PDB file of C-alpha atoms and ligand atoms in Angstrom:
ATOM      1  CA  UNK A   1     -11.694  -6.196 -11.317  1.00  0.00           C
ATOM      2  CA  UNK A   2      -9.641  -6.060  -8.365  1.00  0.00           C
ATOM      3  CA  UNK A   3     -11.060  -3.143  -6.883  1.00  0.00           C
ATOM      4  CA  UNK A   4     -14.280  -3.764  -7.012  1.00  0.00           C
ATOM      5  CA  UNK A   5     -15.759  -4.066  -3.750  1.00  0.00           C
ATOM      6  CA  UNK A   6     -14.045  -0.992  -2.752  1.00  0.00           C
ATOM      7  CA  UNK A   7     -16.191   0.654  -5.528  1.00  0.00           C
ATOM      8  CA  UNK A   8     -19.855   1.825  -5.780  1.00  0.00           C
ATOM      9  CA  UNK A   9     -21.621   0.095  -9.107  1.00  0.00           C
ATOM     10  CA  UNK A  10     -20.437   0.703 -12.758  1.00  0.00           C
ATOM     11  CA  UNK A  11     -23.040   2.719 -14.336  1.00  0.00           C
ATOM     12  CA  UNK A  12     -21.821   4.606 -17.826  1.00  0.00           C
ATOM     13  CA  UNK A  13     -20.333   3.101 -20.721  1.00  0.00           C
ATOM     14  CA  UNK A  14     -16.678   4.215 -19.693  1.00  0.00           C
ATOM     15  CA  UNK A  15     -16.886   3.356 -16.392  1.00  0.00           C
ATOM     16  CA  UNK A  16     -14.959   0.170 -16.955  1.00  0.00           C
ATOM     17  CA  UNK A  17     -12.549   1.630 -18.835  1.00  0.00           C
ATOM     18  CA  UNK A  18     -11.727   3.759 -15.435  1.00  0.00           C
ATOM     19  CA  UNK A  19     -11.785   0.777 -13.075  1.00  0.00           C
ATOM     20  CA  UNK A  20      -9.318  -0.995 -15.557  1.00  0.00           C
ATOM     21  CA  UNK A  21      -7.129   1.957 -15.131  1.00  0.00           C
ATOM     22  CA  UNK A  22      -7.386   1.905 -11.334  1.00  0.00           C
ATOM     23  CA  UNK A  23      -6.318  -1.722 -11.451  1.00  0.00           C
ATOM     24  CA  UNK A  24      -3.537  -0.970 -13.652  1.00  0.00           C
ATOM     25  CA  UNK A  25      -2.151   1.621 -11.283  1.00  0.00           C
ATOM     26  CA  UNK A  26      -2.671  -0.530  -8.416  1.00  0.00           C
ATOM     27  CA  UNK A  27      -0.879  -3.542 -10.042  1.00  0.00           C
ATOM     28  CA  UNK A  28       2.052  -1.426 -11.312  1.00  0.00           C
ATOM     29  CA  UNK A  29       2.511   0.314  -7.995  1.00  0.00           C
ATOM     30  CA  UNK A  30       2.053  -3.299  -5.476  1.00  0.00           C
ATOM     31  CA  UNK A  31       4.975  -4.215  -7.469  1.00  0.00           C
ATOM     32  CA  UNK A  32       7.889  -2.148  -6.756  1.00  0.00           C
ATOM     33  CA  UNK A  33       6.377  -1.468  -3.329  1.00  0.00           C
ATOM     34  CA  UNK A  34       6.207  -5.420  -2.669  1.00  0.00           C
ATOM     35  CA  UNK A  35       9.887  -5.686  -3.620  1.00  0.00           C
ATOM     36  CA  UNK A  36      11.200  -2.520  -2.335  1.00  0.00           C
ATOM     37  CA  UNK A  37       8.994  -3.642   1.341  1.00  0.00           C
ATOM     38  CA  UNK A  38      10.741  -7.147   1.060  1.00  0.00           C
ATOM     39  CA  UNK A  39      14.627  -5.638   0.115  1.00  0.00           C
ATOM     40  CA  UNK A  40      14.171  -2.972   3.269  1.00  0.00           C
ATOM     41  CA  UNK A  41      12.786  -5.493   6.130  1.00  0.00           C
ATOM     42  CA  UNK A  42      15.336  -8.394   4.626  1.00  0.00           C
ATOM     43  CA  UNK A  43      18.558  -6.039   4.304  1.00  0.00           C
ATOM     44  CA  UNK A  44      17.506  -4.660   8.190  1.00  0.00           C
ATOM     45  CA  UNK A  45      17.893  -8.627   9.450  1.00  0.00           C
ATOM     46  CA  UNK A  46      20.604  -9.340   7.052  1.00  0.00           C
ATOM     47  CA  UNK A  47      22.751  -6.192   8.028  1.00  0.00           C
ATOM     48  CA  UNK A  48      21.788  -5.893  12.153  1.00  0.00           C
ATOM     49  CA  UNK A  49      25.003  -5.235  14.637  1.00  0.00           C
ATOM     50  CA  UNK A  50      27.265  -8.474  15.099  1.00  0.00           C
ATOM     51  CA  UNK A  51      29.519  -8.783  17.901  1.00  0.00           C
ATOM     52  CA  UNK A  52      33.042  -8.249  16.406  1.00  0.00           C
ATOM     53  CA  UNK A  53      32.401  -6.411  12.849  1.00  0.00           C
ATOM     54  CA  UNK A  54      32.845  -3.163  12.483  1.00  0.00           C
ATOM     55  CA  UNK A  55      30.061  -0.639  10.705  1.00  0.00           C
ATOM     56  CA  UNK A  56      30.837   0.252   7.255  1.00  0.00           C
ATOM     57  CA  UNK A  57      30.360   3.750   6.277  1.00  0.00           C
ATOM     58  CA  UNK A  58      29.119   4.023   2.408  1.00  0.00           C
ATOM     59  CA  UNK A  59      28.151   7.074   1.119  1.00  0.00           C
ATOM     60  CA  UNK A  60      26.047   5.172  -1.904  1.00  0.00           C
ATOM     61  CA  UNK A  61      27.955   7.784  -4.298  1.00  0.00           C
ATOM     62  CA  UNK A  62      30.434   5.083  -5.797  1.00  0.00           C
ATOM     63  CA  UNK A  63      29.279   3.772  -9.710  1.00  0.00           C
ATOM     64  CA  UNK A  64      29.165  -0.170  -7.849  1.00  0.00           C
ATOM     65  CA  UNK A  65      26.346   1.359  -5.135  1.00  0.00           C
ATOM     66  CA  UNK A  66      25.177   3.977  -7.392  1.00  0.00           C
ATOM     67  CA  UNK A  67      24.290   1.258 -10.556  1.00  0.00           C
ATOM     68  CA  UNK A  68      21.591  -0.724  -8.514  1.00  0.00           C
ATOM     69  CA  UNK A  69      19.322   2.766  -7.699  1.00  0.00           C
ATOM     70  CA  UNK A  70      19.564   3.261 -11.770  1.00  0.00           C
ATOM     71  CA  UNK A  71      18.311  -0.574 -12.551  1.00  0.00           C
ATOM     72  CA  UNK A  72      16.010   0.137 -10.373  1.00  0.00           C
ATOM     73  CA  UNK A  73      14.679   3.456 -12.359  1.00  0.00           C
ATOM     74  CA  UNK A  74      14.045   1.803 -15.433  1.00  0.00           C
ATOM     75  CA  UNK A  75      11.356  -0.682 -14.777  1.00  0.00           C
ATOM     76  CA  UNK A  76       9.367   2.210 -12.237  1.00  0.00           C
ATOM     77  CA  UNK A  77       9.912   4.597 -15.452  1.00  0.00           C
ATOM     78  CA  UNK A  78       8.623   1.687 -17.726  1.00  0.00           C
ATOM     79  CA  UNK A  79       5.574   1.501 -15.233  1.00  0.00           C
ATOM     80  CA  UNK A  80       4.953   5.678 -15.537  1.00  0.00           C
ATOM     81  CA  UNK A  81       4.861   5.284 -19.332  1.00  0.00           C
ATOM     82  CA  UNK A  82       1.973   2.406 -19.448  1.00  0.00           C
ATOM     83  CA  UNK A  83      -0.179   4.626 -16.550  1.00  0.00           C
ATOM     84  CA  UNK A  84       0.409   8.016 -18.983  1.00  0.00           C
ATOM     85  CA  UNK A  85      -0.182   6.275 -22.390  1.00  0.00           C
ATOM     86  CA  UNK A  86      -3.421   4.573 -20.739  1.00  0.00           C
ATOM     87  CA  UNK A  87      -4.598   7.306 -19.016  1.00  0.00           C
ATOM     88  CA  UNK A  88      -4.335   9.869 -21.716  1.00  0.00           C
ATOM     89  CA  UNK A  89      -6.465   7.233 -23.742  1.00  0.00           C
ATOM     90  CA  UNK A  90      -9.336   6.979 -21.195  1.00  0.00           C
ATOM     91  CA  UNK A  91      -8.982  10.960 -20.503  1.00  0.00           C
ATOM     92  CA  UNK A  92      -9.274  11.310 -24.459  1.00  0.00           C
ATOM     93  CA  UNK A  93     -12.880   9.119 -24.928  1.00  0.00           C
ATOM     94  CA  UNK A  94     -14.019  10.649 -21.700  1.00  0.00           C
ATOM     95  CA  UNK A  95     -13.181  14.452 -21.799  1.00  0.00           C
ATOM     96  CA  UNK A  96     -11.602  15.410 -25.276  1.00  0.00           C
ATOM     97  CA  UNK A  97     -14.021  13.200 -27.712  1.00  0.00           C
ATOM     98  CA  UNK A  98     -17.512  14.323 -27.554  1.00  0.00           C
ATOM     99  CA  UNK A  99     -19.811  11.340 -29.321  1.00  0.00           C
ATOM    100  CA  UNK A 100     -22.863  12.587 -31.022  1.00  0.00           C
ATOM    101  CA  UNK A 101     -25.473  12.988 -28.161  1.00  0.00           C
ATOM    102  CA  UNK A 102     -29.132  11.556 -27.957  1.00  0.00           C
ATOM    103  CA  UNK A 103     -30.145  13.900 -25.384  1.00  0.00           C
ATOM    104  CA  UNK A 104     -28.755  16.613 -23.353  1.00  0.00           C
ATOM    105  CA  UNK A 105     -29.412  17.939 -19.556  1.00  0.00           C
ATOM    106  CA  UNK A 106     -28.392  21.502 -17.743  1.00  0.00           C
ATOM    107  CA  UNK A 107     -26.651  21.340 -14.323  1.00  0.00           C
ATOM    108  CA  UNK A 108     -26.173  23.781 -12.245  1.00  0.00           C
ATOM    109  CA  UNK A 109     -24.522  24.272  -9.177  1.00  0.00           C
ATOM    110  CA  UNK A 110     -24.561  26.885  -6.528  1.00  0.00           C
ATOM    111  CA  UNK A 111     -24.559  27.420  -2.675  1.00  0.00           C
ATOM    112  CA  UNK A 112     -25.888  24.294  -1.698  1.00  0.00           C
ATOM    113  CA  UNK A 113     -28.121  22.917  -4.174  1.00  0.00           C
ATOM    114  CA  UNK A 114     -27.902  21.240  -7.677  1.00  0.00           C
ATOM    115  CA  UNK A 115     -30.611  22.481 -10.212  1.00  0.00           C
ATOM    116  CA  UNK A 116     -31.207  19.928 -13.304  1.00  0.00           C
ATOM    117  CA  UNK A 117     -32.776  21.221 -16.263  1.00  0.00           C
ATOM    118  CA  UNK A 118     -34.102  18.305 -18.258  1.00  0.00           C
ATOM    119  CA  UNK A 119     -35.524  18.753 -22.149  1.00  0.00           C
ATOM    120  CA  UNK A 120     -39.664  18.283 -22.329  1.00  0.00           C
ATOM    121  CA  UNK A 121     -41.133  15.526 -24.499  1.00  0.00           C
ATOM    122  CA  UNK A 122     -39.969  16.935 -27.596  1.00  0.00           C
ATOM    123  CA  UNK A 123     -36.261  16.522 -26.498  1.00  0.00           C
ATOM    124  CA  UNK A 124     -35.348  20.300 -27.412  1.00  0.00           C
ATOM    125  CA  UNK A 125     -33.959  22.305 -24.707  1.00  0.00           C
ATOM    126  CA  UNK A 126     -35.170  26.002 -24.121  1.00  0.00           C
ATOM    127  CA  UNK A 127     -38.704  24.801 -24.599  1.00  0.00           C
ATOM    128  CA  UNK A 128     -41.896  25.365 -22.634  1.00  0.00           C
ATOM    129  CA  UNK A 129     -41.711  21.749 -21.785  1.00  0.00           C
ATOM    130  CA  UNK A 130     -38.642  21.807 -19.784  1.00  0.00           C
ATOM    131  CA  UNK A 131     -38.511  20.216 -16.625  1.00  0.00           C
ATOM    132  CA  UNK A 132     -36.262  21.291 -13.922  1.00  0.00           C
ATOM    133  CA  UNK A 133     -35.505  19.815 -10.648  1.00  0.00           C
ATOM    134  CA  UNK A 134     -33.623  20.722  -7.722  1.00  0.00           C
ATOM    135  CA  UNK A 135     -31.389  17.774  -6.345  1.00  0.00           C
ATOM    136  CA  UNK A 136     -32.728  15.140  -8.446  1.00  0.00           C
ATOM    137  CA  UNK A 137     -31.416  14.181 -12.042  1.00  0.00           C
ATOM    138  CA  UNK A 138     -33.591  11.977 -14.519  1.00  0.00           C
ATOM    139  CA  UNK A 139     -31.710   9.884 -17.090  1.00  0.00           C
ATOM    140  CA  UNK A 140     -32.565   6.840 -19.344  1.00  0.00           C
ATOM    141  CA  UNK A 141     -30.157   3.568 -20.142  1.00  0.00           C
ATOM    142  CA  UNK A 142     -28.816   3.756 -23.442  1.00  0.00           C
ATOM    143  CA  UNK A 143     -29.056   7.142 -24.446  1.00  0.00           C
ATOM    144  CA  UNK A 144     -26.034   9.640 -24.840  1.00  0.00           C
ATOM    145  CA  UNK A 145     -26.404  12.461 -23.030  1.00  0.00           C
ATOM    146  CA  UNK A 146     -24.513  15.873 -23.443  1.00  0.00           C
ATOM    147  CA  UNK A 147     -24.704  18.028 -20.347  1.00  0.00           C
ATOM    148  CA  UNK A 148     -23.771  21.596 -19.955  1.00  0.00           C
ATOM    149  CA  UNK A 149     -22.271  22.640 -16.715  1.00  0.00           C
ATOM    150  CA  UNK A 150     -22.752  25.897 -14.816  1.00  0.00           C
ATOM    151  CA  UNK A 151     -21.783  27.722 -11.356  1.00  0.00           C
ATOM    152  CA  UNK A 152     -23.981  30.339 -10.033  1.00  0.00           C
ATOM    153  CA  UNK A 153     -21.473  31.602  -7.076  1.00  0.00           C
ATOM    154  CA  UNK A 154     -18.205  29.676  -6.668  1.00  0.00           C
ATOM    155  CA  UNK A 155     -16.027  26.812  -7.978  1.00  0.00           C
ATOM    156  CA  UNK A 156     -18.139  23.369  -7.513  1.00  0.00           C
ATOM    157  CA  UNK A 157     -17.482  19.878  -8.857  1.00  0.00           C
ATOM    158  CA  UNK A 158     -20.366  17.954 -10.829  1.00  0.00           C
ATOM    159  CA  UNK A 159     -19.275  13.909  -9.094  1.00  0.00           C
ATOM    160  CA  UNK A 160     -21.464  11.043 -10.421  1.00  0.00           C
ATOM    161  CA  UNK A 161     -19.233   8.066  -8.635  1.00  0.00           C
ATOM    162  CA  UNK A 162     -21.434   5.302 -10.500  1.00  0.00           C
ATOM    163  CA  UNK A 163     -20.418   6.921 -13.596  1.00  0.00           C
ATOM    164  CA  UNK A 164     -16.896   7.808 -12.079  1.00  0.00           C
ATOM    165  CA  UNK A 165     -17.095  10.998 -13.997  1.00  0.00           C
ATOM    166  CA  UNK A 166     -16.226  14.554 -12.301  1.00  0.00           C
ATOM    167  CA  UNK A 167     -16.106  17.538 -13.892  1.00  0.00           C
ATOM    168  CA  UNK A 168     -15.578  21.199 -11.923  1.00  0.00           C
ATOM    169  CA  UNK A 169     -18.692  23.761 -12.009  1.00  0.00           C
ATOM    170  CA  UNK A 170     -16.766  27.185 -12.988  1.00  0.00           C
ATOM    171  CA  UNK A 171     -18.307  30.559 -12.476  1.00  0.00           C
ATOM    172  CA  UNK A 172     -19.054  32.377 -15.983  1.00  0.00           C
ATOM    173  CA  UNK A 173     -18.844  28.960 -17.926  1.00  0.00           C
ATOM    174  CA  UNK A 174     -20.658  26.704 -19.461  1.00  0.00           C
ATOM    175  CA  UNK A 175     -18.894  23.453 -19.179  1.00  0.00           C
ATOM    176  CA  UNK A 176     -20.111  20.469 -21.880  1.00  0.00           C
ATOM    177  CA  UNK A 177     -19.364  16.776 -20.940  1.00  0.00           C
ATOM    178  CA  UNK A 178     -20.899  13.801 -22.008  1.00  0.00           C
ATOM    179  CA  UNK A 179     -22.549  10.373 -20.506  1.00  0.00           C
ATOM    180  CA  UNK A 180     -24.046   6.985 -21.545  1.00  0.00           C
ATOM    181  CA  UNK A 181     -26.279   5.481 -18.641  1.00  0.00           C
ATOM    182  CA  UNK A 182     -25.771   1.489 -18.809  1.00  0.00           C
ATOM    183  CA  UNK A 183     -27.855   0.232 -15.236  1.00  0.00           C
ATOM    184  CA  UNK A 184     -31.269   1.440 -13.806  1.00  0.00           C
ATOM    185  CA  UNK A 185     -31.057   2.533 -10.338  1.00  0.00           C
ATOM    186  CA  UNK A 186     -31.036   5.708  -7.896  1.00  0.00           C
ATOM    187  CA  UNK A 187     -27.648   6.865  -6.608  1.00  0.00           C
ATOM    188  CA  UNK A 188     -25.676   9.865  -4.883  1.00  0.00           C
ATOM    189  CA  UNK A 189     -24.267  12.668  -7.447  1.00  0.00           C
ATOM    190  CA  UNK A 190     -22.049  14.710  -4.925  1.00  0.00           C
ATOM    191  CA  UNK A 191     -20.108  18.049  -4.736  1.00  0.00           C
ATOM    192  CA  UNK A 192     -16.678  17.004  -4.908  1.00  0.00           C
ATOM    193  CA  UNK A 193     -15.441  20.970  -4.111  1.00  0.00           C
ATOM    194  CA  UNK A 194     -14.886  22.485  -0.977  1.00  0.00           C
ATOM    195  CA  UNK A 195     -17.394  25.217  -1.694  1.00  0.00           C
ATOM    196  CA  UNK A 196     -18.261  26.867   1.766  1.00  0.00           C
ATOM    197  CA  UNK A 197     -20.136  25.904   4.899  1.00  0.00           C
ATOM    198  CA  UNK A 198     -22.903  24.229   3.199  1.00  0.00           C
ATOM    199  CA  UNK A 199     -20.747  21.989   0.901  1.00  0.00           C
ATOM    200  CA  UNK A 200     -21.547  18.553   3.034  1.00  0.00           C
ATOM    201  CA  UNK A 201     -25.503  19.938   2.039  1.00  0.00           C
ATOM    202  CA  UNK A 202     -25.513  19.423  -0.999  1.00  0.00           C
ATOM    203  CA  UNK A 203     -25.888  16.305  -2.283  1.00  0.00           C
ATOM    204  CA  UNK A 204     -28.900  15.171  -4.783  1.00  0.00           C
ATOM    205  CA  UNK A 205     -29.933  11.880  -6.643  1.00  0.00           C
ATOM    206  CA  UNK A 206     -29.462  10.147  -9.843  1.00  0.00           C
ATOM    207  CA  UNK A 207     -32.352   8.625 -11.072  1.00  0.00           C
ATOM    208  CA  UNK A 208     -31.572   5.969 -14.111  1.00  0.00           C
ATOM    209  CA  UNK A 209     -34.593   4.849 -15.502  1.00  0.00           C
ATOM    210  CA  UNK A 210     -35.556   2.059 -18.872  1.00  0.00           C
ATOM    211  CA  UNK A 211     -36.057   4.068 -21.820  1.00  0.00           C
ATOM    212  CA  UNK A 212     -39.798   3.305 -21.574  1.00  0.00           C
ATOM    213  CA  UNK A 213     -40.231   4.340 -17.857  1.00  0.00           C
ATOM    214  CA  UNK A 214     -37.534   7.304 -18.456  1.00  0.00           C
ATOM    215  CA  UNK A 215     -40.302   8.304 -21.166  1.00  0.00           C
ATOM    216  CA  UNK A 216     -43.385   7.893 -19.038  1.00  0.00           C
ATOM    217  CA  UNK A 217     -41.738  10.306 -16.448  1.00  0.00           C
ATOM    218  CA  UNK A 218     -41.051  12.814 -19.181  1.00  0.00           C
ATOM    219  CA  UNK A 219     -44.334  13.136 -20.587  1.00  0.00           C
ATOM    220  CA  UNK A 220     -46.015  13.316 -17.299  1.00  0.00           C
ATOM    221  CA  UNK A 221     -43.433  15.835 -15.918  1.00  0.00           C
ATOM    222  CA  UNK A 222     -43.373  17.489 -19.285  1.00  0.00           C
ATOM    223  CA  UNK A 223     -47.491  18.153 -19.543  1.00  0.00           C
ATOM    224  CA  UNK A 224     -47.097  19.828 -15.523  1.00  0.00           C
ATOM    225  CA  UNK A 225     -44.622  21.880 -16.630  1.00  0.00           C
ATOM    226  CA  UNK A 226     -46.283  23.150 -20.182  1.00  0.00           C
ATOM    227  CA  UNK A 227     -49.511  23.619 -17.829  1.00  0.00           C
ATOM    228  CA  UNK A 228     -47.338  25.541 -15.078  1.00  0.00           C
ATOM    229  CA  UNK A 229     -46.068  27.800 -17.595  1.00  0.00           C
ATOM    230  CA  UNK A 230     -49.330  28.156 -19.451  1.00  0.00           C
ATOM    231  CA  UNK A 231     -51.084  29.308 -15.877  1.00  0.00           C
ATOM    232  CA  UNK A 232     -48.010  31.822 -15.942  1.00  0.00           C
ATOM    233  CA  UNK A 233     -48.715  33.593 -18.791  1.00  0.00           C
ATOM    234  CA  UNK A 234     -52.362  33.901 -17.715  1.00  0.00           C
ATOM    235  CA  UNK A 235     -51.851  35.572 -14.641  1.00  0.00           C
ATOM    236  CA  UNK A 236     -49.265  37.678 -16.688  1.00  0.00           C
ATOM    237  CA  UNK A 237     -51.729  38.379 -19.171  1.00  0.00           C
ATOM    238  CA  UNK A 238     -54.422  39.048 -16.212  1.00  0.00           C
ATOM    239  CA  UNK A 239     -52.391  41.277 -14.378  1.00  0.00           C
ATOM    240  CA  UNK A 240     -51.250  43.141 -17.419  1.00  0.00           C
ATOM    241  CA  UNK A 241     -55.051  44.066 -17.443  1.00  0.00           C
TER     242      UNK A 241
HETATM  243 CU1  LIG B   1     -20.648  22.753  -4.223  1.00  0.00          CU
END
């Protein structure tokens, strides 16, 4: 890929797909910009002020001047057409098509944190087992994950760059996206909204994990969180006494 050291790692299965398109458009766009760069410094030398010729004045409107801007539309129109038809491809798998998912994950957003509700060890959210997290976001390789996508307050944006997916957090929706963790690692999920004074705050942490340490974590966080609950509805019970 061309662009890759300009680029944090490739972490979800359509990440590539992404970066090809970024290489595309950068390809398709050096071209005419090489060319038209080349034609503008080399016409500026070619054309300077000589002693003893006089400036011509042309207006560009006659069909002989007029012909070369029109060649010159049809390859840069050609170009457009290959960056729609591929984009609307990758913007199809990514946001349209929503695979059949493995496991899913709550996010929400609000002024200046990122709360991740994760499903307990028997994968079903809404459960006692639940785990949530503030700023951090627990994920295994290799499973397909739906997530739903909420905003507390104002308009935020849900940015994973190693899975180059963003998606915008919008008051009074639930937004439902999908991702396929491909590399283990820890890495940045940002805000990508202006969102007020704390938006530079609020960044948290995605933590990809192997299936079998992803599934240590969730049976460990899982049993806390069944025991944190239980110990609430004691003290319920108790004080309803
Ligand atoms: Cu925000």
């Amino acid at each position: 890929m061309i662009l890759d050291s300009l680029l944090p790692a490739a972490a979800s299965t359509y990440a590539g797909d992404i970066d090809r398109l970024f290489d595309v458009i950068t390809v398709l766009v050096m071209i005419p910009f090489t060319i038209a760069c080349f034609l503008f410094f080399s016409f500026i030398l070619k054309f300077k002020a000589k002693d003893g010729v006089k400036a011509l004045y042309i207006t560009g409107t006659e069909h002989r001047y007029m012909k070369w801007i029109h060649r010159a539309h049809f390859p840069i129109l050609t170009f457009d057409l290959i960056i729609v038809v591929m984009a609307i491809n990758v913007w199809y798998d990514v946001k349209q098509d929503l695979p059949e998912m493995e496991s899913e994950v709550r996010v929400i957003a609000q002024q200046w944190a990122w709360t991740f509700v994760h499903p307990g060890a028997d994968n079903t959210m809404g459960t006692a087992d639940d785990i949530t997290k503030v700023n951090e976001l627990h994920v295994s390789t290799g499973t397909l994950y739906h997530y739903k996508l909420e905003a507390l307050d104002v308009l935020h944006n849900f940015s994973v760059p190693v899975f180059r997916l963003k998606q915008d957090a919008i008051p009074g929706r639930v937004i439902t996206g999908w991702f396929e963790p491909t590399v283990t690692g820890e890495y940045d999920i940002q805000c990508a909204e202006i969102c007020g004074i704390g938006h530079g705050l609020m960044p948290a942490r995605i933590h990809i994990s192997s299936p079998e340490a992803y599934s240590a974590w969730v049976e460990r966080e899982s049993a806390a969180a069944l025991a944190r609950a239980m110990g609430e509805s004691k003290s319920i019970e108790l004080a309803g006494n």
